[in-house]
Amino acid sequence: MSVLEVDGLTKKFGGLVAVDDFSFEVGEGEIVGLIGPNGSGKSTVFNCIMGIYGVTDGAIRFNGTDITDDSTHEVVNKGLSRVSQESNPIDSMSVAGNIKLFTLPNSIVSLRGGASEEEIYDYAARIDIEEHLHEMPDELPHADVRRLEIAKSLATEPEMMLLDEPFAGMNQAEITELADQIERFREQGMSMVVVDHNMGGLMDLVDRIVVLNNGDFLAEGTPEEIAENEQVQEAYLAGEGL
Amino acid sequence: MSSETDTGRGIGGRVSGAAGRVGGAAVDGLSTVTEPVDRALRPIATVYNRTLGGYFGEMNGLQFVLLVGAFLGLVTIPFWGNYTLVQATWLACIWGIFAMSWDIQSGYTGYISFGHSVLSGGAAYTTAMLLNNVNAELPMRITIPISVLIALIIGLAIALPSLRLSGPYFSLITFVAVLIFYRLIRPLSEYTGGETGLGGIETVYSTDPVMRTYAFMIPMLLIAAALLIVARSNIGLILVAIRENESAVEAAGINATKFKIWSFVLSSIPMGIGGVLLAHRFGTVTPGAFVVVDNSIEMIAMAVVGGMGSILGPLGGAFLVIMLEDVVLSGFESEIKWSILWLIVLLILVFARDGLFRKLWHGLDRLGGDRR
Ligand SMILES: Nc1ncnc2c1ncn2[C@@H]1O[C@H](COP(=O)(O)OP(=O)(O)O)[C@@H](O)[C@H]1O
Ligand SMILES: [Mg+2]
């Protein structure tokens, strides 16, 4: 059974159709790559899944439950978590404080609770930023800020993670390291959708790739199939390479 | 000796970083004197930190002395203060409640309310109208709970529709709410007493002289303790996170709207209590003294002067402003006095934006040296 089902998703911004009747599914334990040239609607798909944007048409189901009209915190509490393209840590709180926020119960009468220091350490250690727990986010190098975003996401104990351009701005060594970490999440049973604008970091990582072009579904297949797909090559010809 | 101990270590680590770094050299010199003092007092502070620190926040020896000293000075005022000072203290306790209540909502969430006097005014008018329009013999144990309940209802009536809106719209709505309340008093003068207001409220003078002060001080201290516990808990952390980055709060699986409404509830209840106390302080409720929008702005000024987002800062700010107004500057006529007061507020806004008491607190943190 599919964990995540996006069914005929359409999102319009005024006259602009950012996503047009787009469908895809993610199975349990699967890593799906979602690629497409810049502006093709990848982030918009994530924003619709996460309840940031209301959908114009279509349905989104998670574990068989309809989450199309859920608000963000409801989606998160059902086990879906997104790492945004832009990092947005709270600069006045330490790395540990930023992670802790993501473990707090959604209860107005819970004075204590949330993760203990050991648990926060464990979340940080899963993505190798446990050395930086007491630093402030603005003291961290770019790659570690990105890792903090992933640690926050892990702290919500998701069943599935949506990663929006996790490799952006990283050098080759950092990309390889992060790909290994993502691979480890999968071994721990996590399902994932990884967005990137090209296939570089995804080739060895993902089971399957879905291609989005101008908001439309373009192709789907194994990384090898997609690399050889002529339509995909054409779509990318206008802009950057695959 | 590190001045940075508190900045990164505390999980909810507060803004302090930048403010703490400024003026380091001078303070470092002073700390050769103050460090031994701090060390001597540290054992007491440590006992406090181990027992209550988790609820109210940890502190070093010097900070402990400041707080305990202020507390002891305050509760003994009826025995050493002159009449002017004692009366100013009553008012300072009430305005302290207002400033703290404003803080837990506006200071913490960043959704700035320009209309909090509608809550205290609503409670005060409820007390007055119950006594004048229903039954002059109603006891306080009936009028007080109803008045506080009305403040809560008004608070929810403002919060529920408006907190979904972005900051500026929320502020505007709270502002308009006071204007509407203020303007409605005259047309409804049959019930509200119009411009002259409503009297017939039992005043504090009917109790024993010493107890009068505690009638204001005990509610103030209880509210301060309750709000501090909330502010230092997960709830305070979430409210601050809403101010800093609301979308991160939602991404954390937390319903930001629910917490914003909750902050309004946490604010409305003590606002109602403060409004009732103010009614019993003067015995007469008038639109000019209880509702007018200036009141809302004064609460904000007190909170900002003391340091918003800290509960105790706004409390200190309220005492500072009221003491200036009623004791230090009491010789000046009202217009001049308020011009001076607003000028002081302006100077603090420009030169000590984090608030005087927050500056003082972090100064003591540095002077005390390393806590461990
Ligand atoms: N909030 C918004 N308002 C208006 N247009 C938007 C908004 N978000 C995205 N878009 C538009 O939708 C299209 C898809 O954007 P996006 O999903 O960010 O693309 P990608 O993530 O694939 O680069 C773009 O044309 C973008 O300008
Ligand atoms: Mg994008």
XYZ file of C-alpha atoms in Angstrom, chain B:
372
model
C 35.029 33.955 33.677
C 32.547 33.788 30.887
C 29.760 36.191 30.211
C 28.313 33.884 27.636
C 27.340 31.055 29.930
C 23.662 31.760 29.763
C 23.434 32.556 26.106
C 23.899 29.297 24.371
C 23.506 26.842 27.165
C 19.933 27.445 28.224
C 17.793 25.557 25.813
C 15.376 28.402 25.340
C 18.382 30.750 25.352
C 17.149 34.273 25.272
C 18.237 37.174 23.097
C 20.893 38.207 25.600
C 23.914 37.576 23.361
C 24.406 40.937 21.716
C 23.268 43.009 24.679
C 25.579 41.063 26.946
C 28.654 41.608 24.815
C 28.372 45.390 24.761
C 30.242 47.342 27.417
C 32.186 44.264 28.400
C 35.429 45.909 29.484
C 33.976 48.231 32.112
C 31.902 45.465 33.569
C 34.834 43.073 33.634
C 36.724 45.561 35.784
C 33.847 45.889 38.217
C 33.424 42.180 38.486
C 36.657 41.802 40.489
C 34.669 43.388 43.300
C 31.341 41.769 42.693
C 32.517 38.265 41.995
C 33.417 37.538 45.639
C 30.012 38.904 46.670
C 28.393 36.627 44.170
C 30.442 33.671 45.368
C 29.424 34.321 48.965
C 25.756 34.391 48.034
C 25.893 31.543 45.612
C 25.049 28.781 48.099
C 21.638 30.356 48.765
C 21.051 30.916 45.084
C 22.026 27.308 44.443
C 19.430 26.040 46.885
C 16.877 28.167 45.078
C 18.039 26.997 41.644
C 17.764 23.360 42.663
C 14.268 23.722 44.085
C 12.353 26.487 42.334
C 14.786 27.418 39.578
C 13.204 25.003 37.163
C 9.907 26.822 37.484
C 10.957 30.460 37.621
C 14.345 30.412 35.884
C 17.834 30.072 37.359
C 19.902 32.964 38.658
C 23.246 33.769 40.209
C 23.925 35.196 43.679
C 23.656 38.849 42.681
C 20.450 38.358 40.761
C 19.060 36.463 43.700
C 19.879 39.362 46.032
C 18.270 41.866 43.676
C 15.057 39.879 43.527
C 14.873 38.989 47.210
C 15.835 42.533 48.180
C 13.161 44.021 45.926
C 10.642 41.529 47.239
C 11.410 42.270 50.911
C 11.441 46.027 50.290
C 8.078 45.732 48.615
C 6.231 43.631 51.154
C 7.407 45.819 54.045
C 6.362 49.101 52.393
C 3.325 49.624 54.656
C 5.759 49.734 57.594
C 8.402 52.082 56.236
C 6.836 53.991 53.343
C 5.176 57.371 53.706
C 1.602 57.905 52.588
C 2.524 59.052 49.086
C 4.769 56.080 48.514
C 2.246 53.599 49.876
C -0.511 54.956 47.661
C 1.772 54.922 44.654
C 2.550 51.293 45.482
C -1.115 50.350 45.260
C -1.302 51.802 41.789
C 2.049 50.319 40.792
C 0.808 46.857 41.799
C -2.260 47.261 39.584
C -0.296 48.621 36.635
C 2.278 45.919 37.206
C -0.513 43.390 36.690
C -1.520 45.175 33.471
C 2.031 45.325 32.148
C 2.729 41.648 32.919
C -0.583 40.578 31.412
C 0.117 42.567 28.285
C 3.568 40.986 28.157
C 2.501 37.326 28.229
C 0.367 38.014 25.168
C 1.984 40.831 23.165
C 5.554 40.721 24.446
C 5.861 36.968 24.066
C 3.959 36.310 20.823
C 4.850 39.573 19.090
C 1.181 40.133 18.239
C 1.140 43.619 19.726
C -2.150 44.636 21.299
C -2.915 48.344 21.376
C -6.201 47.722 23.122
C -5.591 45.943 26.402
C -7.422 48.618 28.407
C -10.612 47.265 26.883
C -10.098 44.154 29.040
C -9.401 45.918 32.338
C -12.009 48.564 31.524
C -14.540 45.852 30.705
C -13.979 44.201 34.072
C -14.130 47.485 35.977
C -17.325 48.532 34.208
C -18.852 45.130 34.890
C -18.273 45.583 38.617
C -19.659 49.128 38.517
C -22.659 48.251 36.368
C -23.567 45.234 38.484
C -23.609 47.415 41.589
C -25.423 50.316 39.932
C -27.821 48.543 37.620
C -28.481 45.203 39.286
C -28.075 45.381 43.023
C -25.946 47.739 45.083
C -25.588 45.091 47.776
C -23.917 42.458 45.590
C -20.895 41.083 47.449
C -17.428 41.036 45.925
C -17.397 37.265 45.750
C -20.073 37.635 43.091
C -18.980 40.811 41.310
C -15.298 39.890 41.038
C -15.668 36.511 39.294
C -18.296 37.879 36.914
C -16.101 40.869 36.074
C -13.069 38.694 35.368
C -15.226 36.377 33.281
C -16.416 39.339 31.212
C -12.800 40.395 30.636
C -12.108 36.865 29.410
C -15.128 36.912 27.107
C -14.115 40.281 25.660
C -10.596 38.915 25.214
C -11.834 35.882 23.315
C -14.192 38.016 21.243
C -11.179 40.015 20.095
C -8.726 37.126 19.823
C -10.780 34.509 18.001
C -11.453 36.467 14.817
C -8.287 38.571 14.787
C -5.374 36.305 15.699
C -5.571 34.510 12.375
C -4.682 37.812 10.742
C -1.144 39.040 10.378
C 0.425 41.290 13.001
C -0.525 44.795 11.822
C -4.182 43.864 11.262
C -4.355 42.285 14.680
C -2.930 45.431 16.271
C -5.388 47.616 14.402
C -8.348 45.533 15.524
C -7.331 45.726 19.185
C -6.928 49.475 18.794
C -10.356 49.870 17.225
C -11.887 47.730 19.979
C -10.898 50.321 22.610
C -12.183 53.171 20.485
C -15.550 51.444 20.112
C -15.789 50.683 23.829
C -14.859 54.261 24.703
C -17.394 55.747 22.291
C -20.191 53.462 23.437
C -19.992 54.647 27.037
C -21.705 57.979 26.354
C -24.653 56.793 24.234
C -25.308 54.145 26.868
C -24.957 56.608 29.728
C -28.217 55.414 31.248
C -26.306 52.286 32.280
C -22.699 53.446 32.166
C -22.963 56.835 33.818
C -21.529 58.516 30.714
C -18.598 60.869 31.168
C -18.917 61.093 34.951
C -18.878 57.355 35.351
C -20.344 55.094 38.014
C -19.624 55.191 41.734
C -20.846 53.166 44.645
C -17.990 50.664 44.558
C -16.603 49.670 47.926
C -13.121 51.164 48.201
C -10.044 49.742 49.751
C -10.281 52.373 52.510
C -12.877 50.279 54.266
C -10.165 47.811 55.286
C -7.380 48.030 57.824
C -4.533 50.431 56.687
C -1.858 47.737 56.466
C -4.132 45.262 54.711
C -4.984 47.858 52.039
C -1.543 47.504 50.490
C -1.696 43.720 50.543
C -5.097 43.771 48.881
C -3.194 44.963 45.797
C 0.168 43.361 46.405
C -0.912 39.772 47.011
C -2.874 39.478 43.750
C 0.066 41.111 41.961
C 2.572 38.640 43.437
C 0.369 35.627 42.709
C -0.141 36.761 39.116
C 3.592 37.404 38.750
C 4.379 33.895 40.026
C 1.776 32.252 37.800
C 2.852 34.128 34.683
C 6.525 33.431 35.412
C 5.841 29.716 35.662
C 3.996 29.813 32.341
C 6.634 31.986 30.691
C 9.507 29.719 31.760
C 7.671 26.589 30.628
C 7.175 25.012 27.217
C 4.301 27.416 26.725
C 6.577 30.445 27.032
C 9.023 28.799 24.643
C 6.281 28.246 22.083
C 4.949 31.804 22.451
C 8.436 33.207 21.851
C 8.830 30.879 18.874
C 5.581 32.280 17.455
C 7.088 35.752 17.727
C 10.371 34.704 16.130
C 9.101 32.360 13.432
C 5.483 31.313 13.305
C 5.856 28.942 10.361
C 8.524 26.972 12.261
C 6.015 26.475 15.074
C 3.464 24.965 12.696
C 6.181 22.811 11.107
C 6.920 21.544 14.609
C 3.413 20.110 14.762
C 2.183 22.834 17.093
C -1.060 24.697 16.448
C 0.147 28.293 16.522
C -3.359 29.767 16.427
C -4.380 27.756 19.478
C -1.380 29.048 21.405
C -2.020 32.641 20.347
C -5.577 32.376 21.614
C -4.293 30.744 24.800
C -1.907 33.656 25.336
C -4.894 35.974 25.097
C -6.713 33.911 27.720
C -3.650 33.974 29.980
C -3.610 37.732 29.495
C -7.331 38.502 29.797
C -7.820 36.856 33.178
C -5.192 38.900 35.057
C -6.247 42.003 33.080
C -9.728 41.458 34.492
C -8.357 41.063 38.021
C -6.323 44.268 37.609
C -9.383 46.117 36.294
C -11.435 45.051 39.313
C -8.651 46.130 41.683
C -8.513 49.522 39.972
C -12.273 49.897 40.414
C -11.942 49.166 44.125
C -8.944 51.470 44.366
C -10.941 54.549 43.334
C -14.544 53.555 44.003
C -15.647 55.242 40.787
C -15.251 53.961 37.250
C -14.920 56.562 34.477
C -14.125 56.252 30.791
C -11.194 58.654 31.133
C -9.411 56.730 33.885
C -10.343 53.166 32.924
C -10.884 52.754 29.190
C -9.240 55.530 27.198
C -6.679 54.276 24.683
C -3.870 56.126 26.471
C -4.119 53.438 29.135
C -3.333 50.752 26.601
C -0.332 52.685 25.386
C 0.908 53.255 28.946
C 0.909 49.510 29.582
C 3.025 49.031 26.488
C 5.369 51.803 27.586
C 5.855 50.165 30.981
C 6.548 46.791 29.404
C 9.008 48.277 26.941
C 10.780 50.339 29.596
C 11.278 47.248 31.730
C 12.010 44.858 28.884
C 9.194 43.086 27.099
C 9.115 39.329 26.903
C 10.349 38.772 30.448
C 7.316 39.266 32.786
C 9.447 40.701 35.596
C 10.812 43.452 33.332
C 7.347 44.893 32.652
C 6.533 44.598 36.362
C 9.634 46.627 37.172
C 8.764 49.019 34.365
C 5.324 49.607 35.872
C 6.820 50.392 39.267
C 9.373 52.713 37.697
C 6.807 54.655 35.669
C 4.274 54.941 38.502
C 6.934 55.968 41.022
C 8.170 58.612 38.600
C 4.650 59.789 37.958
C 3.279 59.827 41.498
C 6.354 60.318 43.673
C 9.373 61.767 41.862
C 7.525 64.036 39.417
C 4.434 64.576 41.535
C 5.204 68.297 41.878
C 4.711 68.967 38.160
C 1.337 69.574 36.620
C -0.078 66.682 34.660
C 0.750 67.822 31.121
C 4.377 68.568 31.928
C 4.717 65.394 33.946
C 3.483 63.252 31.090
C 5.664 65.065 28.587
C 8.682 64.234 30.732
C 7.537 60.623 31.173
C 7.024 60.062 27.470
C 10.394 61.645 26.770
C 11.999 59.157 29.148
C 10.172 56.318 27.394
C 11.436 57.621 24.066
C 15.023 57.759 25.323
C 14.796 54.194 26.607
C 13.350 53.070 23.289
C 16.275 54.624 21.471
C 19.149 53.779 23.820
C 18.048 50.678 25.731
C 15.664 48.917 23.450
C 15.872 45.639 25.354
C 14.534 47.414 28.431
C 16.173 48.675 31.609
C 15.537 45.649 33.772
C 16.722 43.191 31.168
C 19.920 45.238 30.876
C 20.273 45.218 34.650
C 19.678 41.474 34.794
C 22.288 40.664 32.171
C 24.660 43.144 33.795
C 24.367 41.157 37.025
C 24.893 37.965 35.097
C 28.249 39.320 33.887
C 29.215 40.785 37.261
C 28.575 37.482 38.964
C 31.036 35.739 36.693
C 30.676 32.099 35.847
C 27.889 30.405 37.659
C 29.618 27.020 37.886
